Amino acid sequence: MKTFYVTTPIYYSNGIPHIGHAYASFIADVIAKHRRNLGYEVKFSTGVDENSQKVVEKAAEAKMEIMEYCDSMAAKHQAVWDGLGITYTDFVRTTTPEHKTFVQGVLQKSFDNGDIYLGEYEGLYCVGCEAFKKPSDLTEDGLCPDHKKKPDVIKEQNYFFRLSKYEARLKKLFAENPDFIFPRSRGNEVVAFIEEGLEDFSISREGSTFGIPLPFDKNHVTYVWYDALFNYVSACQNGDERFWPADVHVVGKDIIRFHAIFWPAMLLSAGYALPKNIVTTGYFTIDGQKISKSLGNAIDPVEFCGQYPKELLLLYLLTSFPIGQDGDFSVEQAVNAFNAKLANNLGNLLNRFLVLSLKEGGKIDGETDAELAAKETAFVETFQKAMASYDLRSALESAFEFADALNKFVDTKKPWDKEAVGVVDTLHTVGEGLRAIAVCLMPFFPEKMSEMLDRMGLVSQRERLLAGKYDEVISEKTAFEVKEKGEPLFQRIA
Ligand code: MSP
């Protein structure tokens, strides 16, 4: 069986995921579901980044033992992803012995081949970012622009990773794989950064008690990012080695340099193959402000999905902001998008098909209109191409454009009119189009698209699609059988 491996970032476990985090997980989940329908065996990892100073501080605030705190937060994270129906196969925790042993192994390899060395470091460290900052990264008042806090001045002996050694190989990687990062604009930023010259970076902290001790110097623990990035490979043990290299990492723009520069170099040093693609997401703001645990304006995605139709959040996030660009979140716009695309356009088209088919006795078998059949072929092609390049927004929009064309076709044919000719052929054409849309959009809205196929009498197609038989199902022309109209699939929000 063909394999496919998709990952989300592992989220810091000192807070509960908000809609910004849900965005990355939704994208990875749609990609995973899509590949399963195409017949791939999918590994989908997510998890929590635990070996961080922030966790130590939060546990102390909560008057809990560190591990007790970590356990409770990991359970909360899992509850969020389960509540949103995210179909991860692996939930990584960086405090597990499997992960720690693995990370010590790769550290040792890079140490042995001379890529890790001891040096003196002086720098400005932002605990919020868990990263050293250059003075030019800070605001005029010397604050971290994201966390609005003054970074700590740190002077210590650190182990360094010889990133400078990999500069030429990284340049070559980007030159040879212009589509390594989606969208390309984010890749161009990374290339520009490499062009400025790469400096070695510190990979250890001295004297910390929480974290993974360096195997060659127990007075130091690994830098949180070194350990965190390797979660993607440490999750591929015990028979899952065949999933590495990952097909795609989904990451936010704030952590793209770690993933596109540090990570490939660390992998090359430890002797691993490189991931095939990285999808970079932009940032949402609420009223122009960064959504963050520290600023306290985070929306709980599970609560939000309980308040509104389940499909609303994913639809809004994936259609309103092109992947890679920033956006401002608005509930009003989310409702408008739902009403326009799902309730009015697609929902209404299905409703028309069901009502009119019942008038014709429920069984619909006829000729498909040639022009619409050509549009369907073009839609399916565009959709699959967009999905293959992780352009989920274009994929979704192509489905709504096709639904729009089908609605216009119905408007022209007026199958409800006493004088209308070829009513069954018209309905067959619409049914055929709806079928293709439901098959394609299954990874985005699995419950509703399943129900749509079932209501059209296509239970077998639905079952085979979900068993990975997309190729067989998409090209299978079929008759339809409608038994009842049912409630509107997507109820308009007043
Ligand atoms: N622990 C690191 C990732 C390590 S991966 C090896 C981390 N965690 S995080 O919890 O701070 O962020 C996880 C992801 O959520 C990042 O991709 C980040 O871009 C994303 N988002 C956090 N806030 C966001 C928004 N406001 N909007 C969109 N995405 C946001 O970084």
Tab-separated table of N, CA and C and ligand atoms in Angstrom, residues 9-12 18 20-21 49 225 228-229 231-232 251-252 254-255 259 282-284 291 293, ligand 1:
chain	number	residue	atom	x	y	z
A	9	PRO	N	2.321	20.994	13.706
A	9	PRO	CA	3.327	21.313	14.723
A	9	PRO	C	2.891	20.631	16.019
A	10	ILE	N	3.820	20.365	16.915
A	10	ILE	CA	3.386	19.930	18.250
A	10	ILE	C	3.196	21.221	19.041
A	11	TYR	N	2.017	21.364	19.612
A	11	TYR	CA	1.629	22.630	20.240
A	11	TYR	C	2.187	22.703	21.655
A	12	TYR	N	2.595	23.899	22.057
A	12	TYR	CA	3.093	24.063	23.426
A	12	TYR	C	1.996	23.651	24.396
A	18	HIS	N	-6.277	27.181	20.505
A	18	HIS	CA	-7.313	28.127	20.064
A	18	HIS	C	-7.511	27.981	18.557
A	20	GLY	N	-6.365	29.510	16.061
A	20	GLY	CA	-5.139	29.592	15.263
A	20	GLY	C	-4.477	28.226	15.151
A	21	HIS	N	-4.452	27.497	16.274
A	21	HIS	CA	-3.883	26.149	16.252
A	21	HIS	C	-4.796	25.206	15.467
A	49	ASP	N	4.325	19.868	22.750
A	49	ASP	CA	5.729	20.216	22.937
A	49	ASP	C	5.865	20.531	24.428
A	225	TRP	N	13.739	23.544	20.694
A	225	TRP	CA	13.463	23.321	19.268
A	225	TRP	C	14.174	22.102	18.703
A	228	ALA	N	12.028	19.306	19.812
A	228	ALA	CA	10.666	19.342	19.254
A	228	ALA	C	10.646	18.911	17.795
A	229	LEU	N	11.583	19.427	17.000
A	229	LEU	CA	11.564	19.098	15.574
A	229	LEU	C	11.705	17.591	15.354
A	231	ASN	N	10.438	15.331	16.855
A	231	ASN	CA	9.217	14.556	17.142
A	231	ASN	C	8.700	13.873	15.890
A	232	TYR	N	8.931	14.548	14.743
A	232	TYR	CA	8.391	14.008	13.489
A	232	TYR	C	9.030	12.671	13.132
A	251	VAL	N	2.957	23.993	9.007
A	251	VAL	CA	3.518	24.844	10.075
A	251	VAL	C	3.143	26.308	9.864
A	252	GLY	N	3.131	27.071	10.943
A	252	GLY	CA	2.828	28.499	10.853
A	252	GLY	C	4.028	29.291	10.382
A	254	ASP	N	5.429	31.733	11.645
A	254	ASP	CA	6.350	32.100	12.720
A	254	ASP	C	7.406	31.036	12.977
A	255	ILE	N	7.136	29.800	12.517
A	255	ILE	CA	8.100	28.737	12.797
A	255	ILE	C	8.673	28.139	11.506
A	259	HIS	N	11.670	25.148	10.562
A	259	HIS	CA	11.340	23.968	9.757
A	259	HIS	C	12.051	23.923	8.414
A	282	GLY	N	-0.585	31.348	7.446
A	282	GLY	CA	-0.442	32.721	7.940
A	282	GLY	C	-0.999	32.832	9.343
A	283	TYR	N	-1.123	34.043	9.803
A	283	TYR	CA	-1.609	34.298	11.154
A	283	TYR	C	-2.974	34.943	11.136
A	284	PHE	N	-3.852	34.506	12.023
A	284	PHE	CA	-5.123	35.217	12.199
A	284	PHE	C	-4.976	36.214	13.297
A	291	ILE	N	-3.879	36.560	18.012
A	291	ILE	CA	-4.599	35.676	18.940
A	291	ILE	C	-3.540	34.952	19.731
A	293	LYS	N	-2.416	32.949	23.684
A	293	LYS	CA	-2.694	32.585	25.061
A	293	LYS	C	-2.245	33.719	25.961
B	1	MSP	N1	5.849	24.128	19.891
B	1	MSP	C1	6.101	24.896	18.740
B	1	MSP	C2	6.055	24.046	17.486
B	1	MSP	C3	7.037	22.925	17.441
B	1	MSP	S1	6.849	21.977	16.019
B	1	MSP	C4	8.174	21.010	15.950
B	1	MSP	C5	5.032	25.991	18.603
B	1	MSP	N2	3.900	25.784	19.248
B	1	MSP	S2	2.669	26.828	19.285
B	1	MSP	O1	1.673	26.205	20.092
B	1	MSP	O2	3.123	28.117	19.701
B	1	MSP	O3	2.177	27.037	17.830
B	1	MSP	C6	1.785	25.978	17.006
B	1	MSP	C7	1.228	26.442	15.679
B	1	MSP	O4	0.079	27.255	15.850
B	1	MSP	C8	2.219	27.258	14.853
B	1	MSP	O5	2.229	26.730	13.544
B	1	MSP	C9	1.640	28.633	14.847
B	1	MSP	O6	1.905	29.298	13.661
B	1	MSP	C10	0.155	28.342	14.966
B	1	MSP	N3	-0.544	29.493	15.479
B	1	MSP	C11	-0.477	30.015	16.722
B	1	MSP	N4	-1.221	31.148	16.751
B	1	MSP	C12	-1.757	31.380	15.535
B	1	MSP	C13	-2.621	32.340	15.007
B	1	MSP	N5	-3.044	33.349	15.702
B	1	MSP	N6	-3.017	32.189	13.719
B	1	MSP	C14	-2.621	31.120	12.958
B	1	MSP	N7	-1.802	30.204	13.432
B	1	MSP	C15	-1.292	30.355	14.709
B	1	MSP	O7	5.284	26.967	17.915
